[in-house]
CSV table of C-alpha atoms in Angstrom, one decimal:
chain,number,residue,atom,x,y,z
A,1,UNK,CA,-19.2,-2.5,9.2
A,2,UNK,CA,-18.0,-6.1,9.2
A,3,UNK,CA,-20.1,-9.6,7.9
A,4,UNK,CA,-18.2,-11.0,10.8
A,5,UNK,CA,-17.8,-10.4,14.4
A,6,UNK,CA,-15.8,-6.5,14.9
A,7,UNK,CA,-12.6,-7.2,16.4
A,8,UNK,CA,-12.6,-5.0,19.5
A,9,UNK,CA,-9.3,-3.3,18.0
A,10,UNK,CA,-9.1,-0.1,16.0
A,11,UNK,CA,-8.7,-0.9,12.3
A,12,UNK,CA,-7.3,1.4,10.2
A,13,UNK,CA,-6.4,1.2,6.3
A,14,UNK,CA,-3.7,4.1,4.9
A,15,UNK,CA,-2.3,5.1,1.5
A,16,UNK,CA,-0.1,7.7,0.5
A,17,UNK,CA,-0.9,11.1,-0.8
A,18,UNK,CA,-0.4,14.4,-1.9
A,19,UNK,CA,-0.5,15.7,1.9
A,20,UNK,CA,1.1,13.0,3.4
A,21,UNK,CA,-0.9,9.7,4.4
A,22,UNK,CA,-4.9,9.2,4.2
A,23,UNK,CA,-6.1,6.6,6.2
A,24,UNK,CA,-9.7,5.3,6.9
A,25,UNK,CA,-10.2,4.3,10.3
A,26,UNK,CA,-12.9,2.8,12.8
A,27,UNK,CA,-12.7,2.8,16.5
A,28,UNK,CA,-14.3,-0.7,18.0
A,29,UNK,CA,-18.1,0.3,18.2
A,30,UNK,CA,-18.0,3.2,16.1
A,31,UNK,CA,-18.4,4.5,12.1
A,32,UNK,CA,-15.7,4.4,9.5
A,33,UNK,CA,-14.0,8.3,9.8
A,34,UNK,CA,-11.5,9.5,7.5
A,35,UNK,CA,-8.5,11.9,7.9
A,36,UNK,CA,-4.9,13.1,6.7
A,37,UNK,CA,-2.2,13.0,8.2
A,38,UNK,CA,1.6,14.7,7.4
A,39,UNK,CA,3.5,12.0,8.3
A,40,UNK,CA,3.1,8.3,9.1
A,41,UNK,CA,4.5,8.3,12.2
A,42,UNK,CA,2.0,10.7,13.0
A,43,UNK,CA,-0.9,8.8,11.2
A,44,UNK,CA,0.1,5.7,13.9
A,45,UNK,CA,0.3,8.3,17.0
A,46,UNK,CA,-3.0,9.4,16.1
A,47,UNK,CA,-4.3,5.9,16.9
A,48,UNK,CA,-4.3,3.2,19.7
A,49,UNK,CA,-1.0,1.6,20.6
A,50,UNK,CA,-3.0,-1.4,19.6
A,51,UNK,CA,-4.5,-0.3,16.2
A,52,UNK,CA,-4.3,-2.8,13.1
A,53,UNK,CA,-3.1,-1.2,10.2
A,54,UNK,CA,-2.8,-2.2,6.4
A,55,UNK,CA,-1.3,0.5,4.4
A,56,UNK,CA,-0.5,0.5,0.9
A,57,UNK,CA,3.3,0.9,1.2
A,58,UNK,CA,6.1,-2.3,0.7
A,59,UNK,CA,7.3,-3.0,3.8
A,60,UNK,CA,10.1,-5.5,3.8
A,61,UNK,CA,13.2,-4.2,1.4
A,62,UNK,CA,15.7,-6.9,0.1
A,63,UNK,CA,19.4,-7.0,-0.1
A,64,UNK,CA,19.3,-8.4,-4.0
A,65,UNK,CA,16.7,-8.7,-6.3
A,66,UNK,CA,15.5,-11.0,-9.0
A,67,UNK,CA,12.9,-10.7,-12.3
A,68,UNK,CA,9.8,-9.2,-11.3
A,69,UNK,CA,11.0,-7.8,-7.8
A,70,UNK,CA,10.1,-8.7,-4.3
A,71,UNK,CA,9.0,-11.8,-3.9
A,72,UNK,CA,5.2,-10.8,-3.0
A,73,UNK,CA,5.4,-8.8,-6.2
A,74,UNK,CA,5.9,-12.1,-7.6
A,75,UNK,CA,3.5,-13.7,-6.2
A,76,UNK,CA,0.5,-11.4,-6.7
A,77,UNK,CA,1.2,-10.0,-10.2
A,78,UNK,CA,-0.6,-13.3,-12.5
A,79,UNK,CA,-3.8,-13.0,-10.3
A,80,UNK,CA,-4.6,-9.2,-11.4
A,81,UNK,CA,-4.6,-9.5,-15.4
A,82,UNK,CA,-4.9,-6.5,-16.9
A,83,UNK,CA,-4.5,-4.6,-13.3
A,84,UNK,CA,-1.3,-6.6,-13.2
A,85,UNK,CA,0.6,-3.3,-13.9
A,86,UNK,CA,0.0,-1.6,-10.5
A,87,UNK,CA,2.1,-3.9,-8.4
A,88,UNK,CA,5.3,-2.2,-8.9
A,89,UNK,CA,8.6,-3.9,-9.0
A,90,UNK,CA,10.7,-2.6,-5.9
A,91,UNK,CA,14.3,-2.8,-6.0
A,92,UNK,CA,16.5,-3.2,-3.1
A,93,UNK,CA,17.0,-1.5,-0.2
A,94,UNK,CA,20.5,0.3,-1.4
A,95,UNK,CA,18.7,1.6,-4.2
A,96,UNK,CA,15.4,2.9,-2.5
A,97,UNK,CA,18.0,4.8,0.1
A,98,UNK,CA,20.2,5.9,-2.4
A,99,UNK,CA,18.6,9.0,-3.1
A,100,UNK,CA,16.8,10.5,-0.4
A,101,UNK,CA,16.5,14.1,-1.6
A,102,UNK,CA,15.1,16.7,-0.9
A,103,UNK,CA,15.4,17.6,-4.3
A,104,UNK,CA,15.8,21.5,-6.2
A,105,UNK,CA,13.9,20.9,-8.8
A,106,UNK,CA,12.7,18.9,-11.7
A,107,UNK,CA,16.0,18.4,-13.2
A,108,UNK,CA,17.3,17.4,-9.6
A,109,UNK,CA,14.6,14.7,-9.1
A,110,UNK,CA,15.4,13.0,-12.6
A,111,UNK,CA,19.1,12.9,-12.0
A,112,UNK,CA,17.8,11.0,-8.7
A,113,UNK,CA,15.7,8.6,-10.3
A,114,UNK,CA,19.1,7.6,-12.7
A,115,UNK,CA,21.3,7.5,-10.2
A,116,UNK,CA,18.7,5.7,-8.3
A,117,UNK,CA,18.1,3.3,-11.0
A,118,UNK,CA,21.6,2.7,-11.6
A,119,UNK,CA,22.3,1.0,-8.0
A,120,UNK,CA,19.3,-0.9,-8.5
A,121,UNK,CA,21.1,-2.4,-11.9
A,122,UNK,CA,23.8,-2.9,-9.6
A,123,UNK,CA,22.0,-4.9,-7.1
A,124,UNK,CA,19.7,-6.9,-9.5
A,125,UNK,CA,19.7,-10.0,-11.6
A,126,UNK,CA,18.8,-9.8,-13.9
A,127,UNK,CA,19.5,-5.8,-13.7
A,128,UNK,CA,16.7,-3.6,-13.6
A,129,UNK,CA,16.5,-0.1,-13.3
A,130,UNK,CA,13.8,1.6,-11.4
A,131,UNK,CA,10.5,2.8,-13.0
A,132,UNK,CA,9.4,6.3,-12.4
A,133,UNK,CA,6.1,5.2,-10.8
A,134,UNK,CA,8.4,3.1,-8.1
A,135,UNK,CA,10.8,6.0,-7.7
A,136,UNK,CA,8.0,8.6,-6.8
A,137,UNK,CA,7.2,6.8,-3.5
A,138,UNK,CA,10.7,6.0,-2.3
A,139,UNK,CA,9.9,8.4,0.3
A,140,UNK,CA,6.9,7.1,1.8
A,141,UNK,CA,8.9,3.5,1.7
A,142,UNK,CA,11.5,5.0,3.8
A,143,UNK,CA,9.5,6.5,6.2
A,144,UNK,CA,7.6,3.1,7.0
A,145,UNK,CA,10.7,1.2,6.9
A,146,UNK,CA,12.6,3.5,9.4
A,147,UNK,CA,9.9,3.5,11.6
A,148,UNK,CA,9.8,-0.4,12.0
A,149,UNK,CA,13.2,-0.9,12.2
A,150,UNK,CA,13.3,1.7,15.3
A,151,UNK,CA,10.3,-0.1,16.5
A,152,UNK,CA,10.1,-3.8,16.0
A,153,UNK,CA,6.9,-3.9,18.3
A,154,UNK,CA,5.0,-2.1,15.1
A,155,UNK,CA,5.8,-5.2,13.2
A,156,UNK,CA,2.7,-7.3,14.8
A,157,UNK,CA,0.3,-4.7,13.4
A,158,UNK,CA,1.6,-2.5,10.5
A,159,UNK,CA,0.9,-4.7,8.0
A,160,UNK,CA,1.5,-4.3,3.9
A,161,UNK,CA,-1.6,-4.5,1.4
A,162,UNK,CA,-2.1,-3.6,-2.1
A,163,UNK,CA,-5.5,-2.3,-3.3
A,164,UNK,CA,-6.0,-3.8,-6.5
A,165,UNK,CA,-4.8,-7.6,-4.5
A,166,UNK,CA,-7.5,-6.4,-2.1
A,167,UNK,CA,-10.1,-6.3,-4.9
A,168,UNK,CA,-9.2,-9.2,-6.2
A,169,UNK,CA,-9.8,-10.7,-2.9
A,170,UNK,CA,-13.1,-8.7,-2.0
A,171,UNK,CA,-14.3,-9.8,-5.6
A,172,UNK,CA,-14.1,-13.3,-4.5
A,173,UNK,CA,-10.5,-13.7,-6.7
A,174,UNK,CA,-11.7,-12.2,-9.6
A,175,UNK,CA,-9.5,-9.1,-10.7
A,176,UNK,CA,-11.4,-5.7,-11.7
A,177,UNK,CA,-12.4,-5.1,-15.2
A,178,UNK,CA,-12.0,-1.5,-15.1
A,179,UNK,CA,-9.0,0.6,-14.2
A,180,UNK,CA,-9.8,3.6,-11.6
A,181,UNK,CA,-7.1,5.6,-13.9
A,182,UNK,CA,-7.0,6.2,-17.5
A,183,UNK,CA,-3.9,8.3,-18.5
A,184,UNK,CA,-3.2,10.1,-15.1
A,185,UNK,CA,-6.9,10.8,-14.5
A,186,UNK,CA,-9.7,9.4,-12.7
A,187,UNK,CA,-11.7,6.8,-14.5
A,188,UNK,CA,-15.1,6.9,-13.2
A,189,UNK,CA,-16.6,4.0,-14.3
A,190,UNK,CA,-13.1,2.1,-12.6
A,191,UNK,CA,-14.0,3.6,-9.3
A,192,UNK,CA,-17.6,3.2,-9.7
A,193,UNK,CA,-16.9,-0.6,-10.0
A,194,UNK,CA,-14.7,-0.5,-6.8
A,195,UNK,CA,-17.4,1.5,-4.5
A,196,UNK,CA,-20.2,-0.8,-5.4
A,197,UNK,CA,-17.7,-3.6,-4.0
A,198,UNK,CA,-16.7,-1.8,-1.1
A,199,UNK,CA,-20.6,-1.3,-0.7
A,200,UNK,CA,-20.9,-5.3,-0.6
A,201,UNK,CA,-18.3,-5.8,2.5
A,202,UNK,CA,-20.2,-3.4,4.6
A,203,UNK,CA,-19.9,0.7,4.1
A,204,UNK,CA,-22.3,3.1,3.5
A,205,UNK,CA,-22.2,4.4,-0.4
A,206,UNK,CA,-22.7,8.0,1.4
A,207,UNK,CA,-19.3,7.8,3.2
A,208,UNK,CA,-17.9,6.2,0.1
A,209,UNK,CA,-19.2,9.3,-1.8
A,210,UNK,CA,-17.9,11.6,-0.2
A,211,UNK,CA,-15.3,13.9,-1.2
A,212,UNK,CA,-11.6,13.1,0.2
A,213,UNK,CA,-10.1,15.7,2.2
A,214,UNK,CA,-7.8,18.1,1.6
A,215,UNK,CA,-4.3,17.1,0.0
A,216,UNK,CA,-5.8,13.2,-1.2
A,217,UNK,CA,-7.6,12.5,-4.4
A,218,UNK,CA,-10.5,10.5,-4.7
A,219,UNK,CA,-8.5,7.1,-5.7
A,220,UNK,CA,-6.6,7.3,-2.8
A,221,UNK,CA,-9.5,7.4,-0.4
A,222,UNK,CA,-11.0,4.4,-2.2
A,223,UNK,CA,-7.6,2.8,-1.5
A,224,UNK,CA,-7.6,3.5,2.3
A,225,UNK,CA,-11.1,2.3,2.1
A,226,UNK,CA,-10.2,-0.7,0.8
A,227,UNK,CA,-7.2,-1.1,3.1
A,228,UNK,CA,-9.3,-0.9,5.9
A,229,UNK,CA,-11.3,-3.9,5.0
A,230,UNK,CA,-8.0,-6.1,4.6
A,231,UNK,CA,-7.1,-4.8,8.6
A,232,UNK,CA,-10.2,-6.2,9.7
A,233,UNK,CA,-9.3,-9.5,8.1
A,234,UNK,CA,-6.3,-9.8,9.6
A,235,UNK,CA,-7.5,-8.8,13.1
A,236,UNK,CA,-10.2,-11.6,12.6
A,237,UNK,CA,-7.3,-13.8,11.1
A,238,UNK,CA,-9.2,-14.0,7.9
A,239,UNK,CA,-6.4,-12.9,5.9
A,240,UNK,CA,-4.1,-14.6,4.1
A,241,UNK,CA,-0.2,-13.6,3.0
A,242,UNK,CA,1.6,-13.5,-0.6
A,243,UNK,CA,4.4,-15.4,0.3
A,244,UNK,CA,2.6,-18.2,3.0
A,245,UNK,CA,4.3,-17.9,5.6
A,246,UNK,CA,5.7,-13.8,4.8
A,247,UNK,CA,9.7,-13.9,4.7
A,248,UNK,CA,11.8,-11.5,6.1
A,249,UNK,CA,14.3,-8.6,5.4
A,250,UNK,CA,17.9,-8.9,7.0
A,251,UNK,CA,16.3,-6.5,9.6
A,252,UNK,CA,13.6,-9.2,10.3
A,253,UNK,CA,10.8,-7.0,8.6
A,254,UNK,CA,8.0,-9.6,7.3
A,255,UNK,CA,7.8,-9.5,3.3
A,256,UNK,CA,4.4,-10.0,2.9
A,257,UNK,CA,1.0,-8.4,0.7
A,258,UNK,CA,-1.7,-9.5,3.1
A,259,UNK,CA,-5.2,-9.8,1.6
């Protein structure tokens, strides 16, 4: 399902979720599949040593920040208007470790996001706390960023992606009108918008139809669906990187949204 010639690679676009990870994958000569996995470690065992994988995770943390975050944050934010909102602003790397739970309850999890938030003031200038949105996927951050730190190798093919950047890249740099939420629920008319675009760059509306499995909702399968189309542009080196050339972290992790 690509306008241009397959790379002969599996391609494979992931998102968070309820269950773990979702990704949307495609083995070379075969049909977009979709599954969950627990963990993302165990999403990327799962898969070829050689798989290309965009995920919608920051990869990259910094030391210090500055207005507006990371510097792809940056970067990518005035090209979305009114989807501007979903590129959150990630603090540094002290304060996305700073709490790494697990936590009781309720009460426990807010008194992480202010302690949290705290060390992000602490490591910001101008300081910033951290926004509940960032704080909820802290997590999933660490569990990407541990992994390629123990294994540099994943570096060449783990690659960071946003979805809303990816629209705005599929939709020929034109940001979409609609939002696929409207106060915590599903908008349908948002994802509606987003599936007839997928439909343009190649899948079936039937696969896009479908119901997610178990443990994902139905905006983070369009997500993964739209990550997989950003890993086959960078396997064909289509894509291009917010910053141009990516930077790094002090651990030499590119800091890039690739598109």
């Amino acid at each position: 399902m690509a306008t241009a010639a397959p790379p002969a690679v599996t391609l494979a676009g992931a998102d968070g979720c309820k269950a773990g990870w979702i990704a949307v994958f495609k083995e070379p000569g075969g049909v977009p599949a979709v599954r969950v996995t627990p963990s993302f470690a165990a999403l990327l065992q799962s898969l070829p040593d050689d798989a290309v994988v965009a995920v919608d995770m920051p990869i990259g943390l910094p030391d210090f920040t500055t207005k507006g975050g990371r510097g792809p944050e940056v970067l990518v934010r005035p090209l979305l208007g009114e989807r501007q909102s979903s590129v959150f602003s990630i603090p540094s790397r002290a304060a996305v470790y700073a709490e790494p739970g697990p936590f009781a309850d309720v009460a426990a999890w807010y008194a992480g996001h202010r302690r949290a938030s705290a060390m992000a003031m602490a490591t910001s200038d101008p300081p910033r706390g951290v926004s509940i949105q960032a704080f909820g996927i802290f997590a999933k951050i660490r569990e990407v960023d541990s992994l390629l730190r123990a294994q540099p190798r994943l570096r060449e093919r783990v690659f960071e992606s946003h979805p809303e950047v990816a629209f705005w890249r599929l939709n020929d740099g034109l940001a979409m009108r609609l939002p696929k939420k409207v106060r915590g629920a599903v908008n349908p008319a948002g994802m509606e918008e987003r599936k007839a675009l997928l439909a343009r760059h190649g899948y079936d509306r039937a696969f896009l139809d479908q119901a997610p499995p178990r443990g994902a909702a139905a905006d983070d399968f369009l997500d993964a669906a739209a990550m997989f189309v950003i890993a086959g542009r960078i396997a064909r080196g289509e894509a291009r990187s917010f910053p141009e050339p990516p930077g790094t972290d002090r651990f030499g992790i590119p800091v890039a949204i690739w598109t």
